Amino acid sequence: MKRLFPYTLALLSATMFSCGNKNNVNEDQNKADSIAAAQAAADSIAAAAARWEADSQRFANQHTPDLEYMELHGPVKSLTTTEPTTRYDYSRTGQLLLVDGYNPFTENPVELERMCLKRNSKGEINSYVMYESSEDYEWKNGKLTIVDGGGEGYEWHLTYSYDDKGMLRSKKGYQEFNDGSEHENINIEYTYLDYDKYGNWTRRKSSGGIEKRTIKYFNITRPSDNADDFDPTVRTYDFRGKIGGEKNCPLQISKDGGYYVVASGKKTLVFSDYDAKTTELTIDAFKPDGVKFIGRFVGKVTGKTYKGVFTNDKGGKVNFDLEME
């Protein structure tokens, strides 16, 4: 027994030492994992911030033919004009999606007072048709320059002129009866009274009086990185729930640049915008080619719930109630 005791004691000491090393290794590994996770989170937030910074600069100066058609630029989300009151909705990439809630580029026949538009091969809007009137457009150097129109027995021809800053300064031309029995010269000069933070005009004066318009913009400030906030730039979310009386409609948000790509099976691609201050999330749905517009989801995120209204490209509306997973 005396012989065995030193051996047993040594073995016990070795075992205890071995266990101590194992515990230390586990603790070190846990610390390393925690540091790596924290670094990954920091990298993710930093990458998101960088994407939003680049996005902000790009969208602040965005120019597209659809925006130029209404004398706009930047991250325009919607434009509302007066006399008559008309609302234009845009995608984040500056594409005109809806006019008063319906798709103006639909191939369906003109209905009542609905506007129908067409684009040329350059993406410029080159024609406009309504129930009793139509116009054809010519563009030069990215600007609308000539308008030929007709309706209700009249024909008109206008030439647009711009100043060195690209602002529309005048429309000159004529209007006459189809038979030429009446002829009226047109000379409209514009004076700009108010601009917004992106340099888009909101109020201007002409011989026809004062024109006013309201412009809303997509959010180009990155959402808060607070872990308790909904932040599509840092994490991935799945939405599941009902849209009207239909079946579950899964939408998955993932990161892509400063906007978000949302997958809904293999049927659509959509782009979304989130405003952390108002908690409003906008999702624009397209066909897989990313060109044919389907409709727009607009709602608010509260906790894990996303509720709002989906408007399709024909102006139909339906409520939706989606839960985040």
PDB file of C-alpha atoms in Angstrom:
ATOM      1  CA  MET A   1       0.000   0.000   0.000  1.00  0.00           C
ATOM      2  CA  LYS A   2       2.849   2.297   0.781  1.00  0.00           C
ATOM      3  CA  ARG A   3       4.257   1.541  -2.667  1.00  0.00           C
ATOM      4  CA  LEU A   4       0.975   2.273  -4.395  1.00  0.00           C
ATOM      5  CA  PHE A   5       0.143   5.516  -2.600  1.00  0.00           C
ATOM      6  CA  PRO A   6       2.759   7.721  -4.270  1.00  0.00           C
ATOM      7  CA  TYR A   7       1.713   6.306  -7.670  1.00  0.00           C
ATOM      8  CA  THR A   8      -1.979   6.836  -6.948  1.00  0.00           C
ATOM      9  CA  LEU A   9      -1.349  10.362  -5.701  1.00  0.00           C
ATOM     10  CA  ALA A  10       0.681  11.133  -8.799  1.00  0.00           C
ATOM     11  CA  LEU A  11      -2.069   9.728 -11.021  1.00  0.00           C
ATOM     12  CA  LEU A  12      -4.723  11.740  -9.181  1.00  0.00           C
ATOM     13  CA  SER A  13      -2.642  14.899  -9.518  1.00  0.00           C
ATOM     14  CA  ALA A  14      -2.149  14.249 -13.203  1.00  0.00           C
ATOM     15  CA  THR A  15      -5.879  13.722 -13.674  1.00  0.00           C
ATOM     16  CA  MET A  16      -6.729  16.956 -11.851  1.00  0.00           C
ATOM     17  CA  PHE A  17      -4.147  18.842 -13.880  1.00  0.00           C
ATOM     18  CA  SER A  18      -5.542  17.394 -17.073  1.00  0.00           C
ATOM     19  CA  CYS A  19      -9.109  18.445 -16.169  1.00  0.00           C
ATOM     20  CA  GLY A  20      -7.868  21.930 -15.339  1.00  0.00           C
ATOM     21  CA  ASN A  21      -6.268  22.238 -18.750  1.00  0.00           C
ATOM     22  CA  LYS A  22      -9.463  21.044 -20.460  1.00  0.00           C
ATOM     23  CA  ASN A  23     -11.551  23.627 -18.636  1.00  0.00           C
ATOM     24  CA  ASN A  24      -9.069  26.328 -19.522  1.00  0.00           C
ATOM     25  CA  VAL A  25      -9.133  25.255 -23.178  1.00  0.00           C
ATOM     26  CA  ASN A  26     -12.954  25.409 -23.234  1.00  0.00           C
ATOM     27  CA  GLU A  27     -12.950  28.835 -21.618  1.00  0.00           C
ATOM     28  CA  ASP A  28     -10.366  30.098 -24.080  1.00  0.00           C
ATOM     29  CA  GLN A  29     -12.373  28.689 -26.977  1.00  0.00           C
ATOM     30  CA  ASN A  30     -15.565  30.295 -25.698  1.00  0.00           C
ATOM     31  CA  LYS A  31     -13.780  33.627 -25.369  1.00  0.00           C
ATOM     32  CA  ALA A  32     -12.366  33.259 -28.875  1.00  0.00           C
ATOM     33  CA  ASP A  33     -15.828  32.409 -30.232  1.00  0.00           C
ATOM     34  CA  SER A  34     -17.337  35.405 -28.447  1.00  0.00           C
ATOM     35  CA  ILE A  35     -14.669  37.722 -29.799  1.00  0.00           C
ATOM     36  CA  ALA A  36     -15.142  36.299 -33.307  1.00  0.00           C
ATOM     37  CA  ALA A  37     -18.924  36.714 -33.054  1.00  0.00           C
ATOM     38  CA  ALA A  38     -18.561  40.284 -31.813  1.00  0.00           C
ATOM     39  CA  GLN A  39     -16.119  41.058 -34.618  1.00  0.00           C
ATOM     40  CA  ALA A  40     -18.464  39.511 -37.194  1.00  0.00           C
ATOM     41  CA  ALA A  41     -21.328  41.618 -35.856  1.00  0.00           C
ATOM     42  CA  ALA A  42     -19.167  44.740 -35.939  1.00  0.00           C
ATOM     43  CA  ASP A  43     -18.028  43.915 -39.486  1.00  0.00           C
ATOM     44  CA  SER A  44     -21.656  43.365 -40.506  1.00  0.00           C
ATOM     45  CA  ILE A  45     -22.735  46.714 -39.075  1.00  0.00           C
ATOM     46  CA  ALA A  46     -19.722  48.470 -40.589  1.00  0.00           C
ATOM     47  CA  ALA A  47     -20.445  46.889 -43.966  1.00  0.00           C
ATOM     48  CA  ALA A  48     -24.092  47.913 -43.712  1.00  0.00           C
ATOM     49  CA  ALA A  49     -23.060  51.475 -42.837  1.00  0.00           C
ATOM     50  CA  ALA A  50     -20.701  51.557 -45.829  1.00  0.00           C
ATOM     51  CA  ARG A  51     -23.430  50.279 -48.146  1.00  0.00           C
ATOM     52  CA  TRP A  52     -25.864  52.906 -46.910  1.00  0.00           C
ATOM     53  CA  GLU A  53     -23.273  55.656 -47.276  1.00  0.00           C
ATOM     54  CA  ALA A  54     -22.627  54.668 -50.886  1.00  0.00           C
ATOM     55  CA  ASP A  55     -26.364  54.295 -51.421  1.00  0.00           C
ATOM     56  CA  SER A  56     -27.015  57.765 -50.026  1.00  0.00           C
ATOM     57  CA  GLN A  57     -24.568  59.426 -52.358  1.00  0.00           C
ATOM     58  CA  ARG A  58     -25.806  57.536 -55.409  1.00  0.00           C
ATOM     59  CA  PHE A  59     -29.515  58.028 -54.768  1.00  0.00           C
ATOM     60  CA  ALA A  60     -29.173  61.681 -53.793  1.00  0.00           C
ATOM     61  CA  ASN A  61     -28.153  62.394 -57.412  1.00  0.00           C
ATOM     62  CA  GLN A  62     -30.106  59.699 -59.225  1.00  0.00           C
ATOM     63  CA  HIS A  63     -31.339  60.600 -62.728  1.00  0.00           C
ATOM     64  CA  THR A  64     -33.567  58.361 -64.843  1.00  0.00           C
ATOM     65  CA  PRO A  65     -35.879  59.018 -67.830  1.00  0.00           C
ATOM     66  CA  ASP A  66     -38.953  58.252 -65.693  1.00  0.00           C
ATOM     67  CA  LEU A  67     -37.889  60.817 -63.103  1.00  0.00           C
ATOM     68  CA  GLU A  68     -36.914  63.352 -65.748  1.00  0.00           C
ATOM     69  CA  TYR A  69     -40.360  63.017 -67.332  1.00  0.00           C
ATOM     70  CA  MET A  70     -41.759  64.754 -64.221  1.00  0.00           C
ATOM     71  CA  GLU A  71     -38.718  67.031 -63.734  1.00  0.00           C
ATOM     72  CA  LEU A  72     -37.373  65.042 -60.784  1.00  0.00           C
ATOM     73  CA  HIS A  73     -34.139  63.503 -59.564  1.00  0.00           C
ATOM     74  CA  GLY A  74     -32.866  61.758 -56.439  1.00  0.00           C
ATOM     75  CA  PRO A  75     -34.390  58.977 -54.276  1.00  0.00           C
ATOM     76  CA  VAL A  76     -37.995  59.889 -55.143  1.00  0.00           C
ATOM     77  CA  LYS A  77     -40.642  57.614 -53.649  1.00  0.00           C
ATOM     78  CA  SER A  78     -43.750  59.518 -54.711  1.00  0.00           C
ATOM     79  CA  LEU A  79     -44.865  62.764 -56.313  1.00  0.00           C
ATOM     80  CA  THR A  80     -48.274  64.369 -55.823  1.00  0.00           C
ATOM     81  CA  THR A  81     -49.289  67.218 -58.121  1.00  0.00           C
ATOM     82  CA  THR A  82     -52.263  69.559 -57.894  1.00  0.00           C
ATOM     83  CA  GLU A  83     -54.773  70.775 -60.491  1.00  0.00           C
ATOM     84  CA  PRO A  84     -55.505  68.011 -61.185  1.00  0.00           C
ATOM     85  CA  THR A  85     -54.379  66.032 -58.158  1.00  0.00           C
ATOM     86  CA  THR A  86     -52.305  63.087 -59.401  1.00  0.00           C
ATOM     87  CA  ARG A  87     -49.966  60.750 -57.523  1.00  0.00           C
ATOM     88  CA  TYR A  88     -46.899  59.111 -59.102  1.00  0.00           C
ATOM     89  CA  ASP A  89     -45.119  56.241 -57.287  1.00  0.00           C
ATOM     90  CA  TYR A  90     -41.531  55.238 -58.074  1.00  0.00           C
ATOM     91  CA  SER A  91     -39.180  52.356 -57.328  1.00  0.00           C
ATOM     92  CA  ARG A  92     -35.831  52.934 -55.596  1.00  0.00           C
ATOM     93  CA  THR A  93     -34.169  52.687 -58.999  1.00  0.00           C
ATOM     94  CA  GLY A  94     -36.204  55.619 -60.356  1.00  0.00           C
ATOM     95  CA  GLN A  95     -38.752  53.611 -62.325  1.00  0.00           C
ATOM     96  CA  LEU A  96     -42.317  54.960 -62.535  1.00  0.00           C
ATOM     97  CA  LEU A  97     -44.556  52.214 -61.142  1.00  0.00           C
ATOM     98  CA  LEU A  98     -47.997  53.644 -60.449  1.00  0.00           C
ATOM     99  CA  VAL A  99     -50.095  56.648 -61.417  1.00  0.00           C
ATOM    100  CA  ASP A 100     -53.011  57.093 -59.025  1.00  0.00           C
ATOM    101  CA  GLY A 101     -52.588  53.479 -57.950  1.00  0.00           C
ATOM    102  CA  TYR A 102     -52.460  51.732 -61.347  1.00  0.00           C
ATOM    103  CA  ASN A 103     -49.656  50.780 -63.718  1.00  0.00           C
ATOM    104  CA  PRO A 104     -49.583  53.335 -66.583  1.00  0.00           C
ATOM    105  CA  PHE A 105     -47.519  50.980 -68.751  1.00  0.00           C
ATOM    106  CA  THR A 106     -50.181  48.280 -68.780  1.00  0.00           C
ATOM    107  CA  GLU A 107     -51.014  46.735 -72.139  1.00  0.00           C
ATOM    108  CA  ASN A 108     -54.736  46.936 -71.370  1.00  0.00           C
ATOM    109  CA  PRO A 109     -56.838  49.434 -73.371  1.00  0.00           C
ATOM    110  CA  VAL A 110     -57.255  52.968 -72.053  1.00  0.00           C
ATOM    111  CA  GLU A 111     -60.024  53.105 -69.467  1.00  0.00           C
ATOM    112  CA  LEU A 112     -61.939  56.360 -68.883  1.00  0.00           C
ATOM    113  CA  GLU A 113     -59.451  58.983 -67.665  1.00  0.00           C
ATOM    114  CA  ARG A 114     -56.570  56.608 -67.002  1.00  0.00           C
ATOM    115  CA  MET A 115     -53.188  57.541 -68.383  1.00  0.00           C
ATOM    116  CA  CYS A 116     -51.285  55.062 -70.570  1.00  0.00           C
ATOM    117  CA  LEU A 117     -47.579  55.575 -71.247  1.00  0.00           C
ATOM    118  CA  LYS A 118     -45.020  53.875 -73.483  1.00  0.00           C
ATOM    119  CA  ARG A 119     -41.213  53.934 -73.545  1.00  0.00           C
ATOM    120  CA  ASN A 120     -38.755  53.887 -76.433  1.00  0.00           C
ATOM    121  CA  SER A 121     -35.689  51.655 -76.679  1.00  0.00           C
ATOM    122  CA  LYS A 122     -33.729  54.065 -74.456  1.00  0.00           C
ATOM    123  CA  GLY A 123     -36.315  53.830 -71.686  1.00  0.00           C
ATOM    124  CA  GLU A 124     -37.613  57.350 -72.356  1.00  0.00           C
ATOM    125  CA  ILE A 125     -41.370  57.905 -72.172  1.00  0.00           C
ATOM    126  CA  ASN A 126     -42.292  58.700 -75.772  1.00  0.00           C
ATOM    127  CA  SER A 127     -46.098  58.627 -75.757  1.00  0.00           C
ATOM    128  CA  TYR A 128     -49.063  59.433 -73.577  1.00  0.00           C
ATOM    129  CA  VAL A 129     -52.665  58.411 -74.220  1.00  0.00           C
ATOM    130  CA  MET A 130     -55.848  59.201 -72.336  1.00  0.00           C
ATOM    131  CA  TYR A 131     -59.531  58.836 -73.163  1.00  0.00           C
ATOM    132  CA  GLU A 132     -59.778  61.897 -75.410  1.00  0.00           C
ATOM    133  CA  SER A 133     -56.184  63.063 -75.861  1.00  0.00           C
ATOM    134  CA  SER A 134     -52.693  61.833 -76.709  1.00  0.00           C
ATOM    135  CA  GLU A 135     -49.129  63.139 -76.989  1.00  0.00           C
ATOM    136  CA  ASP A 136     -45.892  62.011 -78.632  1.00  0.00           C
ATOM    137  CA  TYR A 137     -42.536  63.061 -77.191  1.00  0.00           C
ATOM    138  CA  GLU A 138     -39.033  63.643 -78.514  1.00  0.00           C
ATOM    139  CA  TRP A 139     -35.965  63.641 -76.238  1.00  0.00           C
ATOM    140  CA  LYS A 140     -32.496  65.116 -76.656  1.00  0.00           C
ATOM    141  CA  ASN A 141     -29.524  64.668 -74.310  1.00  0.00           C
ATOM    142  CA  GLY A 142     -31.750  63.107 -71.655  1.00  0.00           C
ATOM    143  CA  LYS A 143     -34.304  65.928 -71.721  1.00  0.00           C
ATOM    144  CA  LEU A 144     -37.847  66.094 -73.052  1.00  0.00           C
ATOM    145  CA  THR A 145     -37.698  68.674 -75.862  1.00  0.00           C
ATOM    146  CA  ILE A 146     -40.689  68.376 -78.233  1.00  0.00           C
ATOM    147  CA  VAL A 147     -44.343  67.535 -77.583  1.00  0.00           C
ATOM    148  CA  ASP A 148     -46.888  66.870 -80.334  1.00  0.00           C
ATOM    149  CA  GLY A 149     -50.422  66.313 -79.100  1.00  0.00           C
ATOM    150  CA  GLY A 150     -54.073  66.306 -79.972  1.00  0.00           C
ATOM    151  CA  GLY A 151     -57.510  65.915 -78.471  1.00  0.00           C
ATOM    152  CA  GLU A 152     -61.051  67.320 -78.363  1.00  0.00           C
ATOM    153  CA  GLY A 153     -60.662  68.821 -81.827  1.00  0.00           C
ATOM    154  CA  TYR A 154     -57.313  70.511 -81.104  1.00  0.00           C
ATOM    155  CA  GLU A 155     -53.719  69.871 -82.081  1.00  0.00           C
ATOM    156  CA  TRP A 156     -50.698  71.347 -80.342  1.00  0.00           C
ATOM    157  CA  HIS A 157     -46.938  71.512 -80.766  1.00  0.00           C
ATOM    158  CA  LEU A 158     -44.565  72.587 -77.982  1.00  0.00           C
ATOM    159  CA  THR A 159     -40.799  73.014 -77.676  1.00  0.00           C
ATOM    160  CA  TYR A 160     -39.224  72.842 -74.192  1.00  0.00           C
ATOM    161  CA  SER A 161     -36.218  74.999 -73.282  1.00  0.00           C
ATOM    162  CA  TYR A 162     -33.914  74.558 -70.266  1.00  0.00           C
ATOM    163  CA  ASP A 163     -31.411  76.754 -68.439  1.00  0.00           C
ATOM    164  CA  ASP A 164     -27.774  75.832 -67.753  1.00  0.00           C
ATOM    165  CA  LYS A 165     -28.847  74.019 -64.560  1.00  0.00           C
ATOM    166  CA  GLY A 166     -31.251  71.772 -66.436  1.00  0.00           C
ATOM    167  CA  MET A 167     -34.390  73.502 -65.147  1.00  0.00           C
ATOM    168  CA  LEU A 168     -37.336  73.881 -67.511  1.00  0.00           C
ATOM    169  CA  ARG A 169     -37.635  77.570 -68.332  1.00  0.00           C
ATOM    170  CA  SER A 170     -40.210  77.769 -71.122  1.00  0.00           C
ATOM    171  CA  LYS A 171     -42.710  75.958 -73.314  1.00  0.00           C
ATOM    172  CA  LYS A 172     -43.278  77.602 -76.684  1.00  0.00           C
ATOM    173  CA  GLY A 173     -45.422  76.600 -79.617  1.00  0.00           C
ATOM    174  CA  TYR A 174     -49.007  76.745 -80.792  1.00  0.00           C
ATOM    175  CA  GLN A 175     -52.444  75.230 -80.495  1.00  0.00           C
ATOM    176  CA  GLU A 176     -55.070  75.090 -83.254  1.00  0.00           C
ATOM    177  CA  PHE A 177     -58.252  73.382 -84.390  1.00  0.00           C
ATOM    178  CA  ASN A 178     -57.745  70.323 -86.565  1.00  0.00           C
ATOM    179  CA  ASP A 179     -59.143  72.218 -89.545  1.00  0.00           C
ATOM    180  CA  GLY A 180     -56.850  75.182 -88.899  1.00  0.00           C
ATOM    181  CA  SER A 181     -59.739  77.566 -88.280  1.00  0.00           C
ATOM    182  CA  GLU A 182     -58.279  78.765 -84.981  1.00  0.00           C
ATOM    183  CA  HIS A 183     -54.630  79.284 -84.144  1.00  0.00           C
ATOM    184  CA  GLU A 184     -53.172  80.310 -80.786  1.00  0.00           C
ATOM    185  CA  ASN A 185     -49.521  80.869 -79.972  1.00  0.00           C
ATOM    186  CA  ILE A 186     -48.266  79.422 -76.670  1.00  0.00           C
ATOM    187  CA  ASN A 187     -45.446  80.976 -74.655  1.00  0.00           C
ATOM    188  CA  ILE A 188     -45.163  79.821 -71.042  1.00  0.00           C
ATOM    189  CA  GLU A 189     -42.262  81.068 -68.900  1.00  0.00           C
ATOM    190  CA  TYR A 190     -41.489  79.501 -65.510  1.00  0.00           C
ATOM    191  CA  THR A 191     -40.144  81.123 -62.350  1.00  0.00           C
ATOM    192  CA  TYR A 192     -39.167  78.787 -59.493  1.00  0.00           C
ATOM    193  CA  LEU A 193     -40.176  79.783 -55.985  1.00  0.00           C
ATOM    194  CA  ASP A 194     -39.337  76.863 -53.680  1.00  0.00           C
ATOM    195  CA  TYR A 195     -37.032  73.840 -53.734  1.00  0.00           C
ATOM    196  CA  ASP A 196     -36.629  70.917 -51.357  1.00  0.00           C
ATOM    197  CA  LYS A 197     -33.422  69.463 -49.885  1.00  0.00           C
ATOM    198  CA  TYR A 198     -32.668  67.480 -53.064  1.00  0.00           C
ATOM    199  CA  GLY A 199     -33.069  70.505 -55.313  1.00  0.00           C
ATOM    200  CA  ASN A 200     -36.432  69.436 -56.757  1.00  0.00           C
ATOM    201  CA  TRP A 201     -38.877  72.293 -57.190  1.00  0.00           C
ATOM    202  CA  THR A 202     -41.995  72.256 -55.024  1.00  0.00           C
ATOM    203  CA  ARG A 203     -43.541  75.572 -56.122  1.00  0.00           C
ATOM    204  CA  ARG A 204     -43.260  77.556 -59.345  1.00  0.00           C
ATOM    205  CA  LYS A 205     -45.027  80.415 -61.109  1.00  0.00           C
ATOM    206  CA  SER A 206     -46.114  80.768 -64.715  1.00  0.00           C
ATOM    207  CA  SER A 207     -48.769  82.601 -66.711  1.00  0.00           C
ATOM    208  CA  GLY A 208     -51.123  79.836 -65.652  1.00  0.00           C
ATOM    209  CA  GLY A 209     -50.675  80.645 -61.980  1.00  0.00           C
ATOM    210  CA  ILE A 210     -48.853  78.903 -59.130  1.00  0.00           C
ATOM    211  CA  GLU A 211     -48.043  75.194 -59.396  1.00  0.00           C
ATOM    212  CA  LYS A 212     -47.434  73.182 -56.222  1.00  0.00           C
ATOM    213  CA  ARG A 213     -46.341  69.610 -55.684  1.00  0.00           C
ATOM    214  CA  THR A 214     -45.416  67.317 -52.791  1.00  0.00           C
ATOM    215  CA  ILE A 215     -42.456  64.930 -53.048  1.00  0.00           C
ATOM    216  CA  LYS A 216     -41.662  62.044 -50.712  1.00  0.00           C
ATOM    217  CA  TYR A 217     -38.331  60.228 -50.701  1.00  0.00           C
ATOM    218  CA  PHE A 218     -36.969  56.797 -49.926  1.00  0.00           C
ATOM    219  CA  ASN A 219     -35.005  56.535 -46.713  1.00  0.00           C
ATOM    220  CA  ILE A 220     -31.262  56.721 -47.399  1.00  0.00           C
ATOM    221  CA  THR A 221     -30.137  56.814 -43.773  1.00  0.00           C
ATOM    222  CA  ARG A 222     -29.173  53.428 -42.384  1.00  0.00           C
ATOM    223  CA  PRO A 223     -31.554  52.139 -39.682  1.00  0.00           C
ATOM    224  CA  SER A 224     -30.377  51.977 -36.077  1.00  0.00           C
ATOM    225  CA  ASP A 225     -28.030  49.116 -35.189  1.00  0.00           C
ATOM    226  CA  ASN A 226     -29.800  48.668 -31.862  1.00  0.00           C
ATOM    227  CA  ALA A 227     -30.309  44.914 -31.407  1.00  0.00           C
ATOM    228  CA  ASP A 228     -33.932  45.490 -30.388  1.00  0.00           C
ATOM    229  CA  ASP A 229     -34.783  47.356 -33.587  1.00  0.00           C
ATOM    230  CA  PHE A 230     -35.904  45.905 -36.891  1.00  0.00           C
ATOM    231  CA  ASP A 231     -32.881  46.417 -39.139  1.00  0.00           C
ATOM    232  CA  PRO A 232     -32.947  44.666 -42.548  1.00  0.00           C
ATOM    233  CA  THR A 233     -29.372  45.763 -43.267  1.00  0.00           C
ATOM    234  CA  VAL A 234     -27.877  43.561 -40.551  1.00  0.00           C
ATOM    235  CA  ARG A 235     -30.132  40.545 -40.263  1.00  0.00           C
ATOM    236  CA  THR A 236     -32.294  38.359 -42.495  1.00  0.00           C
ATOM    237  CA  TYR A 237     -36.024  38.113 -41.855  1.00  0.00           C
ATOM    238  CA  ASP A 238     -38.751  35.757 -43.039  1.00  0.00           C
ATOM    239  CA  PHE A 239     -42.331  37.025 -43.263  1.00  0.00           C
ATOM    240  CA  ARG A 240     -45.170  34.519 -43.222  1.00  0.00           C
ATOM    241  CA  GLY A 241     -48.871  35.189 -43.043  1.00  0.00           C
ATOM    242  CA  LYS A 242     -51.996  35.913 -45.016  1.00  0.00           C
ATOM    243  CA  ILE A 243     -52.600  38.481 -47.704  1.00  0.00           C
ATOM    244  CA  GLY A 244     -56.346  38.919 -47.897  1.00  0.00           C
ATOM    245  CA  GLY A 245     -57.964  35.502 -48.003  1.00  0.00           C
ATOM    246  CA  GLU A 246     -55.043  33.839 -49.757  1.00  0.00           C
ATOM    247  CA  LYS A 247     -52.643  31.224 -48.465  1.00  0.00           C
ATOM    248  CA  ASN A 248     -49.447  31.918 -46.563  1.00  0.00           C
ATOM    249  CA  CYS A 249     -47.125  34.137 -48.552  1.00  0.00           C
ATOM    250  CA  PRO A 250     -43.484  33.841 -47.425  1.00  0.00           C
ATOM    251  CA  LEU A 251     -41.223  36.829 -48.054  1.00  0.00           C
ATOM    252  CA  GLN A 252     -37.556  36.675 -47.124  1.00  0.00           C
ATOM    253  CA  ILE A 253     -35.491  39.856 -46.830  1.00  0.00           C
ATOM    254  CA  SER A 254     -31.744  39.735 -47.426  1.00  0.00           C
ATOM    255  CA  LYS A 255     -29.080  42.362 -48.002  1.00  0.00           C
ATOM    256  CA  ASP A 256     -28.017  43.675 -51.398  1.00  0.00           C
ATOM    257  CA  GLY A 257     -26.374  47.081 -51.514  1.00  0.00           C
ATOM    258  CA  GLY A 258     -28.307  49.820 -49.777  1.00  0.00           C
ATOM    259  CA  TYR A 259     -31.680  48.326 -50.585  1.00  0.00           C
ATOM    260  CA  TYR A 260     -33.055  44.871 -49.809  1.00  0.00           C
ATOM    261  CA  VAL A 261     -33.839  41.982 -52.098  1.00  0.00           C
ATOM    262  CA  VAL A 262     -36.908  40.082 -50.998  1.00  0.00           C
ATOM    263  CA  ALA A 263     -37.516  36.586 -52.313  1.00  0.00           C
ATOM    264  CA  SER A 264     -40.995  35.109 -52.656  1.00  0.00           C
ATOM    265  CA  GLY A 265     -40.379  31.630 -53.966  1.00  0.00           C
ATOM    266  CA  LYS A 266     -39.235  31.767 -57.587  1.00  0.00           C
ATOM    267  CA  LYS A 267     -42.075  33.964 -58.787  1.00  0.00           C
ATOM    268  CA  THR A 268     -41.048  37.490 -57.927  1.00  0.00           C
ATOM    269  CA  LEU A 269     -38.195  39.776 -56.982  1.00  0.00           C
ATOM    270  CA  VAL A 270     -39.014  42.760 -54.857  1.00  0.00           C
ATOM    271  CA  PHE A 271     -37.137  45.770 -53.518  1.00  0.00           C
ATOM    272  CA  SER A 272     -37.943  47.330 -50.186  1.00  0.00           C
ATOM    273  CA  ASP A 273     -37.339  50.450 -48.135  1.00  0.00           C
ATOM    274  CA  TYR A 274     -37.473  50.827 -44.366  1.00  0.00           C
ATOM    275  CA  ASP A 275     -37.786  54.030 -42.354  1.00  0.00           C
ATOM    276  CA  ALA A 276     -36.676  53.419 -38.764  1.00  0.00           C
ATOM    277  CA  LYS A 277     -38.354  56.605 -37.542  1.00  0.00           C
ATOM    278  CA  THR A 278     -41.839  55.796 -38.831  1.00  0.00           C
ATOM    279  CA  THR A 279     -41.329  51.965 -38.882  1.00  0.00           C
ATOM    280  CA  GLU A 280     -42.775  51.978 -42.408  1.00  0.00           C
ATOM    281  CA  LEU A 281     -41.575  49.176 -44.670  1.00  0.00           C
ATOM    282  CA  THR A 282     -42.232  49.398 -48.419  1.00  0.00           C
ATOM    283  CA  ILE A 283     -41.821  46.375 -50.683  1.00  0.00           C
ATOM    284  CA  ASP A 284     -42.143  46.640 -54.477  1.00  0.00           C
ATOM    285  CA  ALA A 285     -42.952  43.366 -56.239  1.00  0.00           C
ATOM    286  CA  PHE A 286     -41.769  42.488 -59.747  1.00  0.00           C
ATOM    287  CA  LYS A 287     -41.767  39.482 -62.022  1.00  0.00           C
ATOM    288  CA  PRO A 288     -38.526  37.408 -62.011  1.00  0.00           C
ATOM    289  CA  ASP A 289     -37.082  39.564 -64.803  1.00  0.00           C
ATOM    290  CA  GLY A 290     -37.182  42.535 -62.420  1.00  0.00           C
ATOM    291  CA  VAL A 291     -38.963  44.669 -65.033  1.00  0.00           C
ATOM    292  CA  LYS A 292     -42.669  43.806 -64.977  1.00  0.00           C
ATOM    293  CA  PHE A 293     -44.186  45.494 -61.927  1.00  0.00           C
ATOM    294  CA  ILE A 294     -46.754  43.540 -59.902  1.00  0.00           C
ATOM    295  CA  GLY A 295     -47.629  45.753 -56.953  1.00  0.00           C
ATOM    296  CA  ARG A 296     -46.510  47.473 -53.762  1.00  0.00           C
ATOM    297  CA  PHE A 297     -46.682  46.468 -50.096  1.00  0.00           C
ATOM    298  CA  VAL A 298     -46.821  49.389 -47.664  1.00  0.00           C
ATOM    299  CA  GLY A 299     -47.147  48.820 -43.937  1.00  0.00           C
ATOM    300  CA  LYS A 300     -45.572  49.199 -40.518  1.00  0.00           C
ATOM    301  CA  VAL A 301     -43.388  46.826 -38.548  1.00  0.00           C
ATOM    302  CA  THR A 302     -44.436  46.565 -34.899  1.00  0.00           C
ATOM    303  CA  GLY A 303     -42.492  44.044 -32.874  1.00  0.00           C
ATOM    304  CA  LYS A 304     -42.563  40.965 -35.104  1.00  0.00           C
ATOM    305  CA  THR A 305     -45.684  41.989 -37.026  1.00  0.00           C
ATOM    306  CA  TYR A 306     -45.806  43.618 -40.460  1.00  0.00           C
ATOM    307  CA  LYS A 307     -49.295  44.902 -41.342  1.00  0.00           C
ATOM    308  CA  GLY A 308     -50.479  47.093 -44.179  1.00  0.00           C
ATOM    309  CA  VAL A 309     -52.024  47.259 -47.640  1.00  0.00           C
ATOM    310  CA  PHE A 310     -50.869  45.668 -50.900  1.00  0.00           C
ATOM    311  CA  THR A 311     -51.802  47.583 -54.073  1.00  0.00           C
ATOM    312  CA  ASN A 312     -51.488  45.689 -57.357  1.00  0.00           C
ATOM    313  CA  ASP A 313     -50.605  47.220 -60.716  1.00  0.00           C
ATOM    314  CA  LYS A 314     -54.269  47.677 -61.625  1.00  0.00           C
ATOM    315  CA  GLY A 315     -55.062  49.649 -58.477  1.00  0.00           C
ATOM    316  CA  GLY A 316     -56.701  46.796 -56.557  1.00  0.00           C
ATOM    317  CA  LYS A 317     -55.997  46.794 -52.814  1.00  0.00           C
ATOM    318  CA  VAL A 318     -55.933  44.066 -50.182  1.00  0.00           C
ATOM    319  CA  ASN A 319     -54.862  44.023 -46.534  1.00  0.00           C
ATOM    320  CA  PHE A 320     -51.982  41.840 -45.367  1.00  0.00           C
ATOM    321  CA  ASP A 321     -50.869  40.599 -41.969  1.00  0.00           C
ATOM    322  CA  LEU A 322     -47.412  39.005 -41.852  1.00  0.00           C
ATOM    323  CA  GLU A 323     -45.384  37.707 -38.914  1.00  0.00           C
ATOM    324  CA  MET A 324     -41.587  37.794 -38.839  1.00  0.00           C
ATOM    325  CA  GLU A 325     -39.753  34.581 -38.057  1.00  0.00           C
TER     326      GLU A 325
END
